[in-house]
Coordinates of N, CA and C in Angstrom, one line a residue:
M907 N 0.9 -1.3 0.1 CA 0.1 -0.1 0.0 C 0.9 1.3 0.0
I908 N 0.7 2.3 -0.8 CA 1.5 3.5 -1.3 C 1.0 4.3 -0.3
R909 N 1.8 5.1 0.6 CA 1.2 6.1 1.4 C 1.7 7.6 0.6
T910 N 0.8 8.4 0.4 CA 1.0 9.8 -0.1 C 1.0 10.6 0.9
E911 N 2.0 11.6 1.0 CA 1.8 12.8 1.9 C 1.8 13.9 1.2
S912 N 0.9 14.8 1.6 CA 0.6 16.0 1.0 C 1.6 17.2 1.5
V913 N 2.1 17.9 0.7 CA 3.2 18.9 1.1 C 2.2 20.3 1.1
S914 N 2.3 20.7 2.4 CA 1.5 22.0 2.8 C 2.5 23.1 3.0
V915 N 2.1 24.2 2.5 CA 2.9 25.4 2.7 C 2.3 26.4 3.6
S916 N 3.1 26.8 4.5 CA 2.5 27.6 5.8 C 2.3 29.2 5.0
P917 N 1.3 29.6 5.7 CA 0.8 31.2 5.2 C 2.1 32.0 5.1
E918 N 3.1 31.9 6.2 CA 4.3 32.7 6.4 C 5.2 32.5 5.2
T919 N 5.3 31.1 4.7 CA 6.4 30.7 3.6 C 5.8 31.3 2.3
L920 N 4.4 31.0 2.2 CA 3.8 31.7 1.0 C 4.0 33.2 0.9
K921 N 3.7 33.9 2.0 CA 3.9 35.2 2.0 C 5.4 35.6 1.6
E922 N 6.4 35.0 2.1 CA 7.8 35.1 1.9 C 8.1 35.0 0.5
K923 N 7.4 33.9 -0.2 CA 7.7 33.7 -1.6 C 7.1 34.7 -2.6
I924 N 5.8 35.3 -2.1 CA 5.3 36.2 -2.9 C 6.0 37.6 -3.0
K925 N 6.6 37.9 -1.8 CA 7.3 39.0 -1.2 C 8.6 39.2 -2.0
E926 N 9.2 37.8 -2.3 CA 10.5 37.7 -3.0 C 10.2 37.8 -4.5
L927 N 9.0 37.4 -4.9 CA 8.8 37.4 -6.3 C 8.4 39.0 -6.8
V928 N 7.6 39.8 -5.9 CA 7.4 41.3 -6.4 C 8.5 42.4 -6.0
E929 N 9.3 41.9 -4.9 CA 10.3 42.9 -4.5 C 11.9 42.5 -4.7
S930 N 12.0 41.2 -5.4 CA 13.4 40.9 -5.6 C 13.6 40.6 -6.9
E931 N 14.8 41.1 -7.5 CA 15.3 40.9 -8.7 C 16.3 39.7 -8.7
K932 N 16.8 39.2 -7.6 CA 17.8 38.1 -7.6 C 17.2 36.7 -8.1
T933 N 15.9 36.4 -8.0 CA 15.5 35.1 -8.5 C 14.9 35.1 -9.9
K934 N 15.0 34.2 -10.5 CA 14.5 33.8 -11.8 C 13.0 34.4 -12.1
Q935 N 12.1 34.3 -11.0 CA 10.8 34.3 -11.1 C 10.6 36.1 -10.9
G936 N 11.5 36.7 -10.1 CA 11.6 38.1 -9.8 C 12.0 38.9 -11.1
K937 N 12.8 38.2 -11.7 CA 13.3 39.1 -12.9 C 12.3 38.9 -13.9
F938 N 11.5 38.0 -14.0 CA 10.4 37.7 -15.1 C 9.3 38.7 -14.6
F939 N 9.0 38.7 -13.3 CA 7.9 39.3 -13.0 C 8.3 40.9 -13.3
N940 N 9.4 41.3 -13.2 CA 9.9 42.9 -13.2 C 9.8 43.1 -14.9
L941 N 10.2 42.2 -15.6 CA 10.3 42.3 -17.0 C 8.8 42.3 -17.5
F942 N 8.1 41.6 -17.0 CA 6.5 41.6 -17.5 C 6.0 42.9 -17.0
I943 N 6.0 43.5 -15.8 CA 5.5 44.6 -15.4 C 6.0 45.7 -16.2
N944 N 7.3 45.8 -16.6 CA 7.9 46.8 -17.2 C 7.4 46.8 -18.7
A945 N 7.0 45.6 -19.3 CA 6.7 45.5 -20.7 C 5.1 46.1 -20.8
L946 N 4.5 45.6 -19.7 CA 2.8 46.2 -19.4 C 2.9 47.7 -19.4
I947 N 3.9 48.3 -18.5 CA 3.9 49.7 -18.4 C 3.8 50.4 -19.8
F948 N 5.0 50.0 -20.4 CA 5.3 50.6 -21.8 C 4.3 50.4 -22.9
L949 N 3.7 49.1 -22.7 CA 2.6 48.9 -23.9 C 1.4 49.8 -23.3
S950 N 1.0 49.9 -22.2 CA 0.1 50.8 -21.6 C 0.3 52.3 -22.2
I951 N 1.5 52.9 -22.0 CA 1.7 54.1 -22.4 C 1.6 54.4 -23.8
I952 N 1.9 53.3 -24.6 CA 1.9 53.3 -26.1 C 0.3 53.5 -26.4
S953 N -0.5 52.7 -25.6 CA -2.0 52.5 -26.1 C -2.6 53.9 -25.9
I954 N -2.1 54.4 -24.7 CA -2.7 55.7 -24.5 C -2.4 56.7 -25.7
S955 N -1.3 56.6 -26.3 CA -1.1 57.5 -27.3 C -1.8 57.0 -28.7
I956 N -2.0 55.9 -28.8 CA -2.7 55.2 -30.0 C -4.1 55.7 -30.1
E957 N -4.7 55.7 -28.8 CA -6.2 55.9 -28.9 C -6.6 57.5 -29.1
T958 N -5.4 58.4 -29.2 CA -5.7 59.7 -29.5 C -5.7 60.1 -31.0
L959 N -5.3 58.9 -31.8 CA -5.4 59.1 -33.2 C -6.9 59.3 -33.7
P960 N -6.9 60.2 -34.6 CA -8.3 60.4 -35.2 C -9.0 59.2 -36.2
N961 N -10.2 59.3 -36.3 CA -10.8 58.3 -37.3 C -10.2 56.8 -36.7
L962 N -10.1 56.6 -35.7 CA -9.5 55.4 -35.1 C -10.8 54.2 -35.5
N963 N -10.2 53.1 -35.9 CA -11.3 52.0 -36.4 C -11.8 51.5 -34.9
A964 N -13.1 51.2 -35.2 CA -13.9 50.9 -33.8 C -13.4 49.5 -33.3
G965 N -12.7 48.6 -34.2 CA -12.2 47.4 -33.6 C -11.0 47.6 -32.9
Y966 N -10.1 48.5 -33.3 CA -9.1 49.0 -32.5 C -9.3 49.7 -31.3
K967 N -10.3 50.5 -31.2 CA -10.7 50.9 -30.1 C -11.1 49.9 -28.9
S968 N -12.0 48.9 -29.5 CA -12.4 47.8 -28.6 C -11.3 47.0 -28.0
A969 N -10.2 46.9 -28.9 CA -9.0 46.1 -28.4 C -8.2 46.8 -27.4
L970 N -8.0 48.4 -27.6 CA -7.5 49.1 -26.7 C -8.1 49.2 -25.2
N971 N -9.4 49.2 -25.4 CA -10.3 49.2 -24.3 C -10.1 48.0 -23.6
L972 N -10.0 46.8 -24.2 CA -9.9 45.4 -23.7 C -8.4 45.4 -22.9
F973 N -7.6 46.2 -23.7 CA -6.1 46.1 -23.0 C -6.1 47.0 -22.0
E974 N -6.8 48.0 -21.9 CA -6.7 48.9 -20.5 C -7.2 48.3 -19.5
I975 N -8.4 47.5 -19.7 CA -9.0 46.8 -18.5 C -8.1 45.6 -18.1
F976 N -7.2 45.0 -18.9 CA -6.4 44.0 -18.6 C -5.1 44.5 -17.8
S977 N -4.6 45.7 -18.3 CA -3.5 46.4 -17.6 C -3.9 46.8 -16.2
V978 N -5.0 47.6 -16.1 CA -5.5 47.8 -14.8 C -5.7 46.6 -13.7
I979 N -6.2 45.6 -14.3 CA -6.4 44.5 -13.3 C -5.1 43.9 -12.8
I980 N -4.0 43.8 -13.8 CA -2.8 43.4 -13.4 C -2.0 44.5 -12.3
F981 N -2.2 45.7 -12.6 CA -1.6 46.6 -11.9 C -2.4 46.8 -10.5
S982 N -3.7 46.5 -10.6 CA -4.4 46.4 -9.3 C -4.0 45.3 -8.4
I983 N -3.9 43.9 -9.1 CA -3.5 43.0 -8.2 C -2.0 43.1 -7.7
E984 N -1.1 43.9 -8.6 CA 0.2 44.0 -8.1 C 0.2 45.1 -7.0
Y985 N -0.6 46.0 -6.9 CA -0.7 47.1 -5.8 C -1.3 46.4 -4.6
I986 N -2.4 45.4 -4.8 CA -2.7 44.8 -3.5 C -1.8 43.8 -2.9
T987 N -1.2 43.1 -3.9 CA -0.1 42.2 -3.4 C 1.0 42.7 -2.7
R988 N 1.4 44.0 -3.1 CA 2.7 44.6 -2.5 C 1.9 45.4 -1.1
I989 N 0.9 45.6 -0.9 CA 0.4 46.0 0.4 C 0.3 44.9 1.4
S990 N -0.3 43.6 0.7 CA -0.3 42.5 1.6 C 1.1 41.9 2.2
V991 N 2.2 42.1 1.3 CA 3.3 41.4 1.8 C 4.2 42.7 2.4
A992 N 3.9 43.7 2.4 CA 4.7 44.8 3.1 C 4.8 44.6 4.4
D993 N 6.1 44.8 4.9 CA 6.3 44.6 6.6 C 5.5 45.9 7.0
N994 N 5.6 47.0 6.5 CA 4.9 48.2 7.0 C 4.0 48.8 6.1
K995 N 2.6 48.2 6.1 CA 1.6 48.5 5.0 C 1.4 49.9 4.9
K996 N 1.3 50.9 6.0 CA 1.0 52.1 6.2 C 2.1 52.9 5.2
Q997 N 3.3 52.5 5.7 CA 4.4 53.3 5.1 C 4.5 53.0 3.6
Y998 N 4.1 51.7 3.0 CA 4.2 51.6 1.5 C 3.1 52.4 0.9
I999 N 1.9 52.3 1.5 CA 0.7 53.0 0.8 C 1.0 54.6 0.9
F1000 N 1.6 55.1 1.7 CA 1.9 56.5 1.7 C 3.4 56.8 1.0
S1001 N 4.2 55.8 0.6 CA 5.3 56.0 0.1 C 5.2 56.6 -1.4
F1002 N 6.5 56.9 -1.9 CA 6.4 57.5 -3.4 C 5.8 56.7 -4.2
Y1003 N 6.3 55.3 -4.3 CA 6.0 54.2 -5.1 C 4.5 53.8 -4.8
G1004 N 4.1 53.8 -3.6 CA 2.9 53.4 -3.3 C 1.6 54.3 -3.8
M1005 N 2.1 55.6 -3.7 CA 1.1 56.5 -4.3 C 1.3 56.4 -5.8
I1006 N 2.3 56.3 -6.6 CA 2.5 56.1 -7.9 C 1.6 54.9 -8.4
D1007 N 1.6 53.8 -7.6 CA 0.9 52.6 -7.9 C -0.7 52.8 -7.9
L1008 N -1.1 53.7 -6.8 CA -2.3 54.1 -6.8 C -3.0 55.0 -8.0
I1009 N -2.1 55.9 -8.1 CA -2.4 56.9 -9.1 C -2.5 56.3 -10.6
A1010 N -1.7 55.2 -10.8 CA -1.9 54.6 -12.2 C -3.0 54.0 -12.4
I1011 N -3.8 53.6 -11.4 CA -5.0 52.9 -11.6 C -6.4 53.4 -11.3
I1012 N -6.2 54.6 -10.4 CA -7.4 55.2 -10.0 C -8.2 55.9 -11.0
P1013 N -7.7 56.4 -12.2 CA -8.4 57.0 -13.3 C -9.5 56.1 -13.9
F1014 N -9.1 54.7 -14.0 CA -9.9 53.7 -14.4 C -11.0 53.5 -13.5
Y1015 N -10.9 53.5 -12.2 CA -12.1 53.1 -11.4 C -12.8 54.3 -11.2
L1016 N -12.3 55.5 -11.5 CA -13.3 56.8 -11.4 C -14.1 56.7 -12.5
S1017 N -13.6 56.5 -13.8 CA -14.5 56.4 -14.8 C -15.6 55.4 -14.8
L1018 N -15.7 54.3 -13.8 CA -16.8 53.5 -13.7 C -17.8 54.2 -13.2
G1019 N -17.6 55.1 -12.3 CA -18.7 55.8 -11.8 C -19.3 57.3 -12.3
I1020 N -18.1 58.1 -13.0 CA -18.5 59.1 -13.7 C -17.8 59.4 -15.1
D1021 N -18.3 60.1 -15.8 CA -17.6 60.4 -17.4 C -16.6 61.2 -17.1
I1022 N -15.3 60.7 -17.1 CA -14.1 61.5 -17.0 C -13.5 62.0 -18.3
R1023 N -14.3 61.9 -19.4 CA -13.8 62.2 -20.7 C -13.3 63.5 -20.6
S1024 N -14.1 64.4 -20.4 CA -14.1 65.9 -20.1 C -13.1 66.2 -19.1
L1025 N -12.8 65.4 -18.0 CA -11.8 65.8 -17.0 C -10.6 65.2 -17.5
R1026 N -9.8 66.1 -18.2 CA -8.6 65.6 -19.0 C -7.4 65.2 -17.9
I1027 N -7.4 65.8 -16.7 CA -6.3 65.9 -15.8 C -6.5 64.3 -15.2
F1028 N -7.8 63.7 -15.0 CA -7.9 62.5 -14.7 C -7.2 61.4 -15.5
R1029 N -7.4 61.8 -16.9 CA -6.9 60.7 -17.9 C -5.2 61.0 -18.0
L1030 N -5.0 62.2 -17.8 CA -3.6 62.4 -17.9 C -2.7 61.7 -16.6
L1031 N -3.6 61.5 -15.6 CA -2.9 60.7 -14.5 C -2.4 59.3 -14.7
R1032 N -3.0 58.8 -15.9 CA -2.5 57.5 -16.3 C -1.1 57.3 -16.7
L1033 N -0.6 58.7 -17.3 CA 0.9 58.7 -17.4 C 1.8 58.4 -16.3
A1034 N 1.0 58.3 -15.1 CA 2.0 58.0 -13.7 C 2.4 56.6 -14.0
R1035 N 1.8 55.9 -14.9 CA 2.1 54.3 -14.9 C 3.8 54.4 -15.4
I1036 N 4.2 55.3 -16.0 CA 5.7 55.0 -16.6 C 6.4 55.5 -15.3
L1037 N 5.9 56.0 -14.2 CA 6.9 56.1 -13.2 C 7.1 55.1 -12.5
K1038 N 6.0 54.1 -12.5 CA 6.1 52.8 -12.0 C 7.3 52.1 -12.4
A1039 N 7.8 52.4 -13.6 CA 9.0 51.6 -14.0 C 10.3 52.0 -13.5
T1040 N 10.3 53.2 -12.8 CA 11.4 53.5 -12.1 C 11.8 52.7 -10.9
R1041 N 10.9 52.0 -10.5 CA 11.1 50.9 -9.3 C 12.0 49.9 -9.7
Y1042 N 11.9 49.6 -11.2 CA 12.7 48.5 -11.6 C 14.1 48.9 -12.4
W1043 N 14.3 50.1 -12.6 CA 15.6 50.6 -13.1 C 16.7 51.1 -12.2
K1044 N 17.8 50.1 -12.3 CA 19.0 50.5 -11.3 C 19.5 52.0 -11.6
A1045 N 19.6 52.5 -12.7 CA 19.9 53.9 -13.0 C 19.1 54.8 -12.4
I1046 N 17.7 54.8 -12.4 CA 16.8 55.5 -12.1 C 17.0 55.6 -10.4
R1047 N 17.3 54.4 -9.8 CA 17.5 54.2 -8.4 C 18.8 54.9 -7.9
R1048 N 19.6 55.0 -8.8 CA 21.0 55.5 -8.5 C 20.7 57.2 -8.8
L1049 N 20.0 57.5 -9.5 CA 19.6 59.1 -9.7 C 18.9 59.5 -8.6
K1050 N 17.9 58.5 -8.0 CA 17.2 59.0 -6.8 C 18.1 59.4 -5.7
Y1051 N 18.8 58.3 -5.4 CA 19.9 58.5 -4.4 C 20.9 59.7 -4.4
A1052 N 21.2 60.0 -5.8 CA 22.0 61.1 -6.0 C 21.2 62.4 -5.6
F1053 N 19.9 62.5 -5.9 CA 19.1 63.7 -5.6 C 18.8 63.8 -4.0
I1054 N 18.8 62.7 -3.3 CA 18.5 62.9 -2.0 C 19.7 63.3 -1.4
S1055 N 21.0 62.9 -1.9 CA 22.4 63.3 -1.4 C 22.5 64.9 -1.3
I1056 N 22.0 65.6 -2.5 CA 22.0 66.8 -2.8 C 20.9 67.6 -2.5
K1057 N 19.8 67.1 -1.7 CA 18.4 67.8 -1.8 C 18.7 69.1 -1.0
A1058 N 19.6 69.4 -0.1 CA 19.6 70.8 0.5 C 20.3 71.7 -0.5
E1059 N 21.2 71.2 -1.2 CA 21.7 72.2 -2.1 C 20.8 72.5 -3.2
L1060 N 19.9 71.4 -3.7 CA 18.8 71.7 -4.7 C 17.8 72.7 -4.1
V1061 N 17.3 72.6 -3.1 CA 16.5 73.4 -2.5 C 17.0 74.7 -2.4
I1062 N 18.2 75.0 -2.0 CA 18.8 76.4 -2.1 C 18.9 77.0 -3.7
F1063 N 19.2 76.1 -4.4 CA 19.3 76.4 -5.8 C 17.9 76.9 -6.3
I1064 N 16.6 76.0 -6.1 CA 15.5 76.4 -6.6 C 15.0 77.7 -5.8
A1065 N 15.3 77.8 -4.6 CA 14.8 79.3 -3.8 C 15.5 80.3 -4.7
I1066 N 16.9 80.2 -5.0 CA 17.7 81.5 -5.7 C 17.0 81.5 -7.1
T1067 N 16.6 80.2 -7.7 CA 15.9 80.5 -9.1 C 14.8 81.3 -9.1
F1068 N 14.0 81.0 -8.1 CA 12.7 81.7 -8.0 C 12.9 83.0 -7.6
G1069 N 13.9 83.7 -7.0 CA 14.2 84.9 -6.3 C 14.7 85.5 -7.8
V1070 N 15.6 84.9 -8.5 CA 15.9 85.7 -9.8 C 15.0 85.7 -10.8
L1071 N 14.0 85.0 -10.8 CA 12.7 85.1 -11.8 C 11.9 86.3 -11.4
Y1072 N 11.7 86.4 -10.1 CA 10.9 87.4 -9.7 C 11.5 88.8 -9.8
I1073 N 12.9 88.8 -9.6 CA 13.7 90.1 -9.9 C 13.5 90.3 -11.3
A1074 N 13.8 89.4 -12.3 CA 13.9 89.7 -13.6 C 12.4 90.2 -14.1
A1075 N 11.4 89.7 -13.5 CA 10.0 89.9 -14.1 C 9.9 91.6 -13.5
I1076 N 10.2 91.9 -12.4 CA 10.1 93.2 -11.9 C 11.0 94.3 -12.6
G1077 N 12.3 93.7 -13.0 CA 13.3 94.7 -13.8 C 12.7 94.9 -15.2
I1078 N 12.1 93.8 -15.8 CA 11.6 94.1 -17.1 C 10.4 94.7 -17.1
Y1079 N 9.5 94.5 -16.4 CA 8.4 95.5 -16.1 C 8.6 96.9 -16.0
Y1080 N 9.4 97.4 -15.2 CA 9.8 98.9 -15.2 C 10.5 99.3 -16.5
F1081 N 11.3 98.5 -17.1 CA 12.0 99.0 -18.4 C 11.2 99.0 -19.7
E1082 N 10.1 98.0 -19.8 CA 9.2 98.0 -20.9 C 7.8 98.3 -20.7
N1083 N 7.2 98.5 -19.6 CA 5.9 98.8 -19.5 C 5.6 100.1 -20.0
P1084 N 6.4 101.0 -19.9 CA 5.9 102.4 -20.4 C 5.9 102.3 -22.0
S1085 N 6.7 101.3 -22.7 CA 6.9 101.3 -24.1 C 5.8 100.1 -24.7
Q1086 N 5.4 99.2 -23.8 CA 4.8 98.0 -24.0 C 3.6 97.8 -23.0
P1087 N 2.8 98.5 -23.0 CA 1.9 98.3 -21.9 C 0.9 97.1 -22.0
E1088 N 0.7 96.5 -23.1 CA 0.2 95.5 -23.4 C 0.5 94.1 -23.2
E1089 N 2.0 94.1 -23.7 CA 2.8 92.9 -23.4 C 3.1 92.8 -21.9
F1090 N 3.6 93.8 -21.3 CA 4.0 93.7 -19.9 C 3.1 94.6 -19.0
K1091 N 1.9 94.1 -18.8 CA 0.8 94.7 -18.1 C 1.2 94.9 -16.4
S1092 N 1.6 93.9 -16.0 CA 2.1 93.8 -14.5 C 3.4 92.8 -14.4
V1093 N 3.8 92.9 -13.2 CA 5.0 91.9 -12.8 C 4.5 90.5 -13.0
F1094 N 3.2 90.2 -12.7 CA 2.8 88.8 -13.1 C 2.6 88.5 -14.5
H1095 N 2.4 89.4 -15.3 CA 2.4 89.2 -16.8 C 3.8 89.1 -17.4
S1096 N 4.8 89.7 -16.6 CA 6.0 89.8 -17.0 C 6.9 88.3 -16.7
L1097 N 6.3 87.7 -15.8 CA 6.9 86.3 -15.1 C 7.1 85.5 -16.6
W1098 N 6.2 85.4 -17.5 CA 6.4 84.5 -18.6 C 7.7 85.0 -19.5
W1099 N 7.9 86.2 -19.7 CA 9.0 86.6 -20.3 C 10.3 86.2 -19.4
A1100 N 10.1 86.3 -17.9 CA 11.4 86.0 -17.2 C 11.8 84.4 -17.2
I1101 N 10.7 83.6 -17.4 CA 10.8 82.3 -17.4 C 11.4 81.8 -18.8
A1102 N 10.9 82.5 -19.9 CA 11.4 82.1 -21.3 C 13.0 82.4 -21.4
T1103 N 13.2 83.9 -20.8 CA 14.5 84.2 -20.8 C 15.5 83.7 -20.0
L1104 N 15.3 83.4 -18.9 CA 16.1 82.9 -17.8 C 16.5 81.3 -18.1
T1105 N 15.5 80.4 -18.8 CA 15.9 79.3 -19.3 C 16.4 79.4 -20.5
T1106 N 16.8 80.6 -21.0 CA 17.3 80.4 -22.5 C 16.5 79.9 -23.5
V1107 N 15.2 79.6 -23.3 CA 14.4 79.2 -24.4 C 14.0 80.3 -25.4
G1108 N 13.8 81.4 -25.0 CA 13.7 82.7 -26.1 C 12.4 82.4 -27.0
Y1109 N 11.2 82.3 -26.5 CA 10.0 82.0 -27.6 C 10.0 82.9 -28.4
G1110 N 10.2 84.1 -28.1 CA 10.2 85.5 -29.2 C 8.9 86.2 -29.1
D1111 N 7.9 85.5 -28.4 CA 6.5 86.2 -28.5 C 6.5 87.4 -27.7
V1112 N 7.2 87.6 -26.8 CA 7.3 88.8 -26.0 C 8.9 89.2 -25.8
Y1113 N 9.3 90.4 -26.2 CA 10.6 90.7 -26.1 C 10.9 92.2 -25.9
P1114 N 11.9 92.6 -25.3 CA 12.2 94.1 -25.2 C 12.3 95.0 -26.2
I1115 N 12.1 96.3 -26.4 CA 12.4 97.1 -27.4 C 13.1 98.3 -27.1
T1116 N 13.2 98.5 -25.7 CA 14.1 99.6 -25.3 C 15.4 99.2 -24.9
M1117 N 16.3 100.3 -25.1 CA 17.7 99.9 -24.7 C 18.0 99.4 -23.5
G1118 N 17.2 99.9 -22.4 CA 17.5 99.4 -21.0 C 16.8 98.1 -21.0
G1119 N 15.8 97.8 -21.8 CA 15.2 96.5 -21.6 C 16.2 95.3 -22.2
R1120 N 16.6 95.8 -23.4 CA 17.6 95.0 -24.0 C 18.9 94.5 -23.2
L1121 N 19.4 95.7 -22.5 CA 20.6 95.5 -21.7 C 20.3 94.5 -20.6
F1122 N 19.1 94.8 -19.9 CA 18.6 94.1 -18.9 C 18.5 92.7 -19.2
T1123 N 17.9 92.3 -20.3 CA 17.7 90.9 -21.0 C 19.0 90.3 -21.3
F1124 N 20.1 90.8 -21.7 CA 21.3 90.2 -21.9 C 21.7 89.9 -20.4
I1125 N 21.7 90.6 -19.4 CA 22.3 90.2 -18.0 C 21.4 89.1 -17.5
I1126 N 20.1 89.1 -17.8 CA 19.3 87.9 -17.2 C 19.7 86.5 -18.2
L1127 N 19.8 86.7 -19.5 CA 20.5 85.6 -20.1 C 21.8 85.0 -19.8
M1128 N 22.7 85.7 -19.4 CA 23.9 85.5 -18.7 C 23.7 84.6 -17.4
I1129 N 22.9 85.2 -16.7 CA 22.6 84.6 -15.1 C 21.9 83.2 -15.6
G1130 N 20.9 83.1 -16.7 CA 20.3 81.9 -17.1 C 21.1 81.0 -17.3
I1131 N 22.2 81.2 -18.0 CA 23.3 80.1 -18.5 C 24.1 79.6 -17.5
G1132 N 24.4 80.6 -16.3 CA 25.1 80.2 -15.0 C 24.3 79.2 -14.2
L1133 N 23.0 79.6 -14.1 CA 22.0 79.0 -13.4 C 21.9 77.4 -14.0
I1134 N 21.7 77.3 -15.3 CA 21.5 76.0 -15.9 C 22.6 75.1 -15.5
S1135 N 24.0 75.6 -15.5 CA 25.0 74.8 -15.1 C 25.3 74.2 -13.7
V1136 N 24.5 74.9 -12.7 CA 24.8 74.7 -11.5 C 24.0 73.2 -11.2
P1137 N 22.9 73.1 -11.5 CA 22.2 71.6 -11.0 C 22.8 70.6 -11.9
T1138 N 23.5 70.8 -13.0 CA 24.1 69.8 -13.8 C 25.3 69.3 -13.1
G1139 N 26.1 70.5 -12.6 CA 27.5 69.9 -11.9 C 27.0 69.2 -10.7
L1140 N 26.1 69.6 -9.9 CA 25.6 69.0 -8.7 C 25.2 67.6 -8.8
I1141 N 24.4 67.6 -9.9 CA 23.9 66.1 -10.0 C 25.0 65.2 -10.7
S1142 N 25.9 65.6 -11.5 CA 27.0 64.9 -11.9 C 27.9 64.5 -11.0
S1143 N 28.1 65.4 -9.9 CA 29.1 65.0 -8.7 C 28.3 63.9 -8.1
A1144 N 27.2 64.0 -7.8 CA 26.3 63.1 -6.8 C 26.4 61.8 -7.3
L1145 N 26.0 61.7 -8.7 CA 25.9 60.5 -9.5 C 27.3 59.7 -9.3
T1146 N 28.4 60.4 -9.5 CA 29.7 59.8 -9.3 C 29.9 59.2 -8.2
K1147 N 29.7 60.0 -7.1 CA 29.6 59.3 -5.6 C 28.8 58.2 -5.4
S1148 N 27.5 58.3 -5.9 CA 26.5 57.2 -5.8 C 27.1 56.0 -6.5
L1149 N 27.8 56.1 -7.7 CA 28.3 55.0 -8.4 C 29.3 54.4 -7.7
K1150 N 30.3 55.2 -7.1 CA 31.6 54.7 -6.4 C 31.1 53.9 -5.1
K1151 N 30.0 54.5 -4.3 CA 29.5 53.9 -3.2 C 28.8 52.6 -3.5
E1152 N 28.3 52.5 -4.7 CA 27.5 51.2 -5.2 C 28.6 50.1 -5.5
N1153 N 29.7 50.5 -6.0 CA 30.9 49.6 -6.4 C 31.9 49.5 -5.3
N1154 N 31.6 50.1 -4.0 CA 32.5 49.9 -2.7 C 33.9 50.4 -3.4
I1155 N 33.9 51.4 -4.0 CA 35.2 52.0 -4.2 C 35.7 53.2 -3.2

């Protein structure tokens, strides 16, 4: 008589296996899961672009809707699974990636109760799905650590940038308002010129015509070029340090 023994898996062991699947890239199953979610994210982003094509065939629209439903179901299962295996569930839910995982699926569920076709901001939230992929990219994680290491310097830089923008708007207003009262109605109207000039974009829709305004614009352009180089240097240095730390150099 042959005796068969049933192999039972404890809830704790099952939870650890699922946790390893969704959070680890070391196992074969974990790598496959990461690859599958990444592929689904990018296919989802592409489908969002395709559905904006005019005169799209009804069959394609139906296929895109089915793919959207499939994607949301998978992302929802992933979200719920990550909550269930998280050591600190509250911490995950309110973490950056937890919020991104929720934002990536919430527009679909909102559309079930209300028509959000006119509320474009909710449809735009679907683009948060691409941020989900940052969880699986080592380079993005390295960039994240680099930003964290220089967050104090970046805060100072952003504060200085806003200060310079405001000063630029005030300066160009007093130089150009008498000659161009319609284009430079107020300091707040002048902020658009300040942003375009300080970032060296120079759209050309609003530009100075007075000698003082042009000289002031030249100064702001030089300051803008200098400001752009500051974060580049900071991030480059932080990335180098992050890479050295990762390689234990």
